[in-house]
Amino acid sequence: MNVLVINAGSSSLKYQLMDPQTGAVAAKGLCERIGIDGRLTHKVRGNKVVKDIPMPTHSEAITAVLDILVDPEHGVIHSTDEIDAVGHRVLHGGMKFSASCIIDDACIQAIEDCIPLGPLHNPANLMGIRACQAVMPTKPQVAVFDTAFHMTMPPKAYRYAIPKSYYENDDIRRYGFHGTSHKYITRRAIELMGRSDIKIINCHLGNGSSLSAVKDGKCQDTSMGLSPLAGVCMGTRSGDIDPTVCQFIMNKYGISVDEMLNILNKKSGVLALSGVSSDFRDIEDAAAQGNEDAILALDKFAYEVRKYVGAYAAALGGCDCLVFTAGVGENGPDTRAKICEGLEYMGVKLDPEKNKVRGEEVRISADDSKVQVWVIPTNEELMIAQDTMELVNAAK
Ligand code: ADP
């Protein structure tokens, strides 16, 4: 089976054509500058092809993707008939979606209804869906939500301690994100541990970072909230912060709510702490040269992640497996070591040699560690493709 996985942003669109059974990726790429001019970067058989193609809307971007997929020189299929289904990443499923769903009018309406909860991403995701419907009207399409995996959280984890009417009337609650990644690494951890009745703490540490507490394969809590701004500090996001800080800054400097949120989303996190970069590699380089702000940024990031690990061990009543994934989680041995420092009391003991791993699926805990610690490279596209395959096959 060939599934085209689409992740549409407001001016960009990532794609992968993959086989959900084997995980083999036939080709992948990125459309950028949609609505401005348009550029396609296509990766196939180890080669990279870059083409400037006018993309006034997402429809032209999808058309460009389909054209290159069937191109005699750079393509991987003879005809678009060989694409069996399309799987779309959708950011916010609100309370309406606790699983992926086949896209029909009702599903589109529900994604639209979630726009107030995901105002930056859901409209762009819908543009990708509508463009595919326009260009490939007969192909089955599936929406896979970043929030869905977390919908098993109990009310004590997802409710905010604010007046109930905001929950009842406006759906204000914790949702959590990176759900497709958390679901993928949970499945892998269960396979690797050989049993599902385990307590897992997942650390998805990338540009955006989130943790989840999982019991018996079901999410019990997660660090992001109504939006991806909550939880640990991230590349450019502040993470959890006392709201009074915002009131103080906004009043003193005459800043609007939107400007304040822009500061918290784009100008904060380890970028703000280090004053160097949002990229951990740059911060690690600066720290190695003695930059104290960079050292603080790395210390604080590890400290915040460690605090969440401790909190989730308490929430779950223990931990059998600690998983690291995403850019920093997969490639940052120093950050992983720093996070695990001081977690010996709960049975976490790293093997320093194994912890040198980058980007591979490896158990990095010592043989006598009570908690198994794993690096599991995430694969959100594969998860989207598999969900798409399952739903499309079930609907046949
Ligand atoms: P996104 O949230 O955008 O998907 P990623 O999961 O790709 O982000 O993570 C990106 C971050 O991962 C980069 O900003 C960088 O700090 C970090 N990273 C990637 N590779 C390495 C590496 N080899 N060593 C340390 N950090 C890395």
XYZ file of C-alpha atoms and ligand atoms in Angstrom:
423
model
C 0.000 0.000 0.000
C 1.169 3.563 -0.738
C 0.062 6.296 1.638
C 0.814 9.943 0.962
C 1.401 11.619 4.315
C 0.769 15.368 4.333
C 1.679 17.921 6.990
C 0.353 21.275 5.817
C 1.389 24.562 7.395
C 0.223 28.038 6.445
C 2.918 28.551 3.795
C 4.541 25.119 3.680
C 3.584 21.510 3.079
C 5.675 18.454 3.954
C 4.978 15.140 2.268
C 6.128 11.528 2.329
C 5.030 8.661 0.153
C 5.412 5.551 2.253
C 4.445 1.933 2.714
C 2.753 1.692 6.125
C 3.534 -2.011 6.402
C 7.290 -1.790 5.955
C 7.803 1.880 6.835
C 9.750 2.276 3.586
C 9.726 5.856 2.340
C 9.683 6.020 -1.472
C 10.092 9.800 -1.623
C 9.605 12.820 0.572
C 9.887 16.552 0.389
C 8.704 20.009 1.188
C 6.778 22.773 -0.561
C 7.703 26.182 0.769
C 6.656 29.778 0.193
C 3.086 28.797 -0.735
C 1.139 31.992 -1.440
C 4.389 33.893 -2.037
C 6.100 32.229 -4.991
C 6.681 28.511 -4.407
C 9.578 26.099 -4.112
C 9.580 22.313 -4.089
C 12.397 20.319 -2.492
C 12.047 16.631 -3.341
C 14.198 13.831 -1.935
C 14.327 10.528 -3.747
C 16.872 7.679 -3.990
C 19.432 9.727 -2.050
C 19.096 12.720 -4.393
C 17.661 16.149 -3.736
C 15.774 18.032 -6.427
C 14.844 21.695 -5.951
C 12.342 23.366 -8.293
C 10.778 26.808 -8.274
C 7.109 26.252 -9.101
C 4.381 28.889 -8.699
C 2.178 27.933 -5.739
C -0.465 30.613 -5.218
C -2.414 28.161 -3.010
C -2.004 24.722 -1.437
C -3.737 23.174 -4.487
C -0.814 24.062 -6.742
C 1.552 22.712 -4.088
C -0.272 19.354 -4.029
C -0.333 19.301 -7.816
C 3.427 19.921 -7.856
C 3.927 17.040 -5.385
C 1.830 14.654 -7.501
C 3.607 15.766 -10.680
C 7.049 15.036 -9.261
C 5.912 11.707 -7.769
C 4.983 10.518 -11.288
C 7.846 12.342 -13.051
C 9.826 9.895 -15.258
C 13.146 11.164 -13.885
C 12.475 11.992 -10.221
C 9.262 10.072 -9.632
C 8.596 6.803 -7.820
C 5.203 5.809 -9.234
C 3.798 5.630 -12.750
C 0.441 7.172 -11.989
C -1.342 8.741 -9.027
C -3.619 5.667 -9.135
C -0.792 3.982 -7.227
C -1.466 6.245 -4.230
C -4.001 4.314 -2.147
C -4.813 6.941 0.461
C -3.756 10.256 1.967
C -3.063 10.791 5.675
C -3.108 14.334 7.053
C -1.532 15.574 10.237
C -4.022 17.841 12.016
C -2.962 19.760 15.094
C -6.082 20.163 17.201
C -8.896 17.664 17.494
C -10.387 19.353 20.553
C -12.833 17.170 22.478
C -14.269 15.869 19.215
C -11.510 13.426 18.278
C -9.979 10.745 20.448
C -8.784 8.825 17.389
C -7.950 9.341 13.740
C -10.881 9.555 11.340
C -11.799 9.191 7.688
C -12.273 12.663 6.255
C -15.861 13.433 5.269
C -17.997 16.552 5.555
C -18.694 15.954 9.247
C -14.982 15.488 9.994
C -14.107 18.701 8.141
C -16.806 20.567 10.035
C -15.438 19.228 13.337
C -11.887 20.314 12.431
C -13.295 23.741 11.586
C -15.064 23.826 14.933
C -11.662 23.283 16.581
C -10.126 26.382 14.921
C -10.595 28.538 18.048
C -8.464 25.958 19.931
C -5.792 25.682 17.214
C -6.011 29.040 15.420
C -2.504 28.901 13.951
C -2.516 25.347 12.625
C -6.012 24.003 11.977
C -6.779 26.469 9.138
C -3.526 25.457 7.416
C -4.247 21.757 7.962
C -7.679 22.291 6.392
C -6.094 23.991 3.397
C -3.999 20.865 2.850
C -7.069 18.628 3.150
C -9.176 20.737 0.775
C -6.336 20.956 -1.736
C -6.041 17.142 -1.782
C -9.805 16.781 -2.127
C -9.740 19.185 -5.087
C -6.845 17.478 -6.823
C -7.648 13.847 -5.850
C -11.425 13.801 -5.243
C -11.765 10.009 -5.169
C -8.856 9.151 -2.837
C -9.717 8.190 0.732
C -8.266 10.673 3.180
C -7.674 10.371 6.895
C -7.071 13.001 9.578
C -4.619 12.119 12.362
C -4.730 14.465 15.335
C -1.831 15.617 17.496
C -4.161 15.707 20.476
C -5.934 12.345 20.079
C -3.514 10.092 21.999
C -3.927 12.229 25.103
C -7.726 11.966 25.221
C -7.506 9.059 27.686
C -6.334 11.452 30.435
C -8.592 11.507 33.505
C -10.334 14.790 34.455
C -7.910 15.424 37.327
C -5.148 15.681 34.720
C -6.980 17.587 32.000
C -9.168 20.009 33.948
C -7.804 23.435 34.846
C -8.679 24.824 38.252
C -10.644 27.732 36.796
C -14.420 28.346 36.698
C -16.200 25.319 35.281
C -18.098 27.354 32.671
C -14.898 27.789 30.627
C -14.679 24.030 30.368
C -18.386 23.446 29.800
C -19.003 26.290 27.369
C -15.635 26.770 25.724
C -13.837 23.391 25.915
C -10.942 24.969 27.825
C -8.845 22.091 29.237
C -5.495 20.391 28.839
C -5.250 18.613 25.479
C -1.539 17.949 24.924
C 0.323 17.669 21.622
C 2.929 15.524 19.847
C 0.325 12.787 20.397
C 1.264 10.913 17.247
C 4.873 10.757 18.426
C 3.894 9.754 21.980
C 1.657 7.037 20.527
C 4.413 5.713 18.277
C 7.071 5.526 20.987
C 4.568 4.043 23.437
C 3.806 1.248 20.959
C 7.499 0.635 20.377
C 8.289 0.687 24.111
C 5.551 -1.879 24.734
C 6.984 -4.072 21.955
C 10.529 -3.678 23.273
C 9.542 -4.372 26.881
C 7.403 -7.322 25.766
C 4.377 -6.315 27.823
C 1.740 -3.608 27.853
C 0.942 -3.439 31.596
C 3.794 -1.026 32.228
C 4.280 2.557 33.348
C 6.066 4.621 30.716
C 7.329 8.190 30.876
C 7.862 9.572 27.375
C 10.157 12.559 26.746
C 9.666 14.062 23.273
C 12.449 16.655 23.258
C 12.834 18.636 20.043
C 12.264 22.242 19.126
C 9.012 21.793 20.911
C 9.146 19.443 23.890
C 6.522 17.509 25.781
C 6.361 14.619 28.212
C 3.618 12.078 28.733
C 2.802 9.641 31.520
C 1.414 6.384 30.154
C -0.083 3.389 31.959
C -1.228 0.209 30.189
C -0.638 1.981 26.878
C -2.982 4.843 27.751
C -1.973 8.434 28.346
C -2.614 9.583 31.922
C -1.063 13.049 31.760
C 0.988 15.244 29.482
C 2.933 18.454 29.880
C 1.492 20.606 27.091
C -1.922 22.096 27.656
C -4.630 23.889 25.717
C -1.796 24.894 23.396
C 1.781 23.701 22.866
C 3.077 26.603 24.969
C 2.757 24.777 28.296
C 5.113 22.373 30.045
C 8.907 22.397 30.001
C 10.850 25.305 28.488
C 11.585 24.641 24.822
C 13.613 25.994 21.907
C 11.729 29.289 21.779
C 8.729 28.663 24.073
C 8.702 29.613 27.737
C 6.793 26.560 28.943
C 4.879 26.920 32.224
C 4.948 30.447 33.578
C 3.125 32.415 36.269
C 0.462 34.401 34.326
C 1.200 37.396 36.511
C 4.545 37.734 34.698
C 2.533 38.487 31.557
C 0.315 41.011 33.334
C 3.401 42.804 34.689
C 5.205 42.973 31.331
C 2.082 43.896 29.360
C 1.160 46.729 31.729
C 4.662 48.108 32.061
C 5.565 48.011 28.349
C 2.110 48.490 26.813
C 2.224 45.111 25.085
C -0.905 43.480 23.640
C -1.989 39.909 24.401
C -0.936 38.773 20.926
C 2.490 40.392 21.258
C 2.927 38.814 24.691
C 2.053 35.378 23.326
C 4.427 35.929 20.441
C 7.198 36.635 22.951
C 6.311 33.495 24.936
C 6.088 31.333 21.800
C 8.913 32.643 19.661
C 11.370 34.639 21.768
C 11.594 32.680 25.006
C 12.799 29.229 26.049
C 16.459 28.233 25.739
C 16.841 30.881 23.013
C 16.075 33.603 25.556
C 18.005 31.971 28.398
C 21.136 31.350 26.352
C 20.993 34.455 24.176
C 22.714 32.231 21.606
C 20.229 30.098 19.678
C 17.194 27.862 19.986
C 19.265 24.989 18.616
C 20.792 22.738 21.258
C 23.888 22.132 19.160
C 24.703 25.861 19.142
C 23.966 26.150 22.843
C 26.158 23.143 23.640
C 29.013 24.687 21.624
C 28.651 27.987 23.478
C 28.465 26.202 26.837
C 31.641 24.266 26.011
C 33.367 27.626 25.531
C 32.261 28.735 28.984
C 29.233 30.880 28.052
C 27.384 31.019 31.396
C 24.001 31.862 29.908
C 24.280 28.839 27.624
C 25.239 26.660 30.603
C 22.192 27.961 32.495
C 19.899 27.263 29.510
C 21.066 23.630 29.332
C 20.857 23.243 33.116
C 17.365 24.668 33.304
C 16.062 22.584 30.410
C 17.366 19.364 31.969
C 16.086 20.435 35.392
C 12.576 21.075 34.094
C 12.421 17.786 32.221
C 13.725 15.952 35.321
C 11.051 17.615 37.468
C 8.337 16.384 35.103
C 9.823 12.878 35.122
C 9.672 12.925 38.921
C 6.128 14.270 38.878
C 4.973 11.621 36.416
C 6.648 8.826 38.387
C 4.602 10.070 41.350
C 1.439 10.333 39.229
C 1.863 6.799 37.860
C 3.058 5.312 41.148
C 6.379 4.277 39.611
C 8.065 3.983 36.268
C 9.157 0.906 34.312
C 10.401 2.622 31.193
C 11.725 6.090 30.380
C 11.834 6.965 26.682
C 13.720 9.736 24.890
C 12.792 10.821 21.384
C 12.867 13.724 18.838
C 15.862 15.899 17.877
C 17.369 16.441 21.319
C 16.068 13.222 22.873
C 17.543 11.127 20.079
C 20.781 13.061 19.511
C 21.685 14.676 22.812
C 23.621 12.267 25.060
C 24.737 15.104 27.341
C 21.198 16.387 27.777
C 19.915 12.856 28.474
C 22.656 12.312 31.050
C 21.901 15.645 32.701
C 18.171 14.833 32.878
C 18.838 11.435 34.456
C 21.335 12.838 36.985
C 19.725 12.565 40.389
C 17.042 10.115 39.257
C 18.983 7.187 40.753
C 16.608 7.224 43.729
C 13.765 6.090 41.467
C 15.854 3.378 39.853
C 17.229 5.163 36.785
C 20.835 4.236 36.005
C 22.301 5.055 32.614
C 25.065 3.099 30.922
C 27.447 5.912 29.837
C 28.734 3.901 26.862
C 25.278 3.027 25.529
C 24.131 6.597 26.154
C 26.539 7.792 23.462
C 23.988 6.678 20.865
C 22.565 9.187 18.405
C 19.458 8.591 16.319
C 19.194 4.839 16.884
C 16.843 2.638 18.846
C 18.961 1.539 21.808
C 18.438 0.745 25.483
C 20.734 3.195 27.261
C 20.167 2.084 30.849
C 22.633 -0.107 32.741
C 21.778 -3.793 32.980
C 21.012 -3.380 36.704
C 18.841 -0.272 36.230
C 15.377 -0.842 37.698
C 13.885 1.506 35.098
C 14.683 0.666 31.478
C 15.742 3.809 29.624
C 15.398 3.803 25.839
C 16.176 6.048 22.921
C 13.412 5.408 20.382
C 13.591 7.526 17.218
C 10.096 8.807 16.598
C 8.286 8.311 13.321
C 5.145 10.390 13.209
C 4.739 9.881 9.460
C 4.725 6.106 9.866
C 2.113 6.380 12.620
C -0.033 8.592 10.351
C 0.398 6.156 7.455
C -0.514 3.166 9.659
C -3.615 4.852 11.076
C -4.602 5.784 7.528
C -4.136 2.216 6.296
C -6.118 0.743 9.202
C -9.068 3.107 8.729
C -9.135 2.790 4.967
C -8.964 -1.031 5.127
C -11.697 -1.116 7.782
C -13.967 1.037 5.608
C -13.635 -1.286 2.579
P 10.873 19.794 15.757
O 10.195 20.030 17.062
O 11.019 21.023 14.923
O 10.387 18.580 15.004
P 13.280 18.234 16.142
O 12.672 17.085 16.814
O 13.815 18.047 14.765
O 12.353 19.507 16.185
O 14.455 18.765 17.068
C 15.213 19.862 16.672
C 16.265 20.133 17.689
O 17.010 18.939 17.956
C 17.268 21.109 17.165
O 16.882 22.418 17.457
C 18.519 20.709 17.883
O 18.617 21.511 19.026
C 18.302 19.281 18.309
N 19.250 18.385 17.652
C 19.149 17.831 16.456
N 20.253 17.095 16.191
C 21.048 17.219 17.252
C 22.321 16.725 17.609
N 22.991 15.955 16.757
N 22.829 17.049 18.826
C 22.131 17.833 19.694
N 20.928 18.342 19.405
C 20.407 18.041 18.207
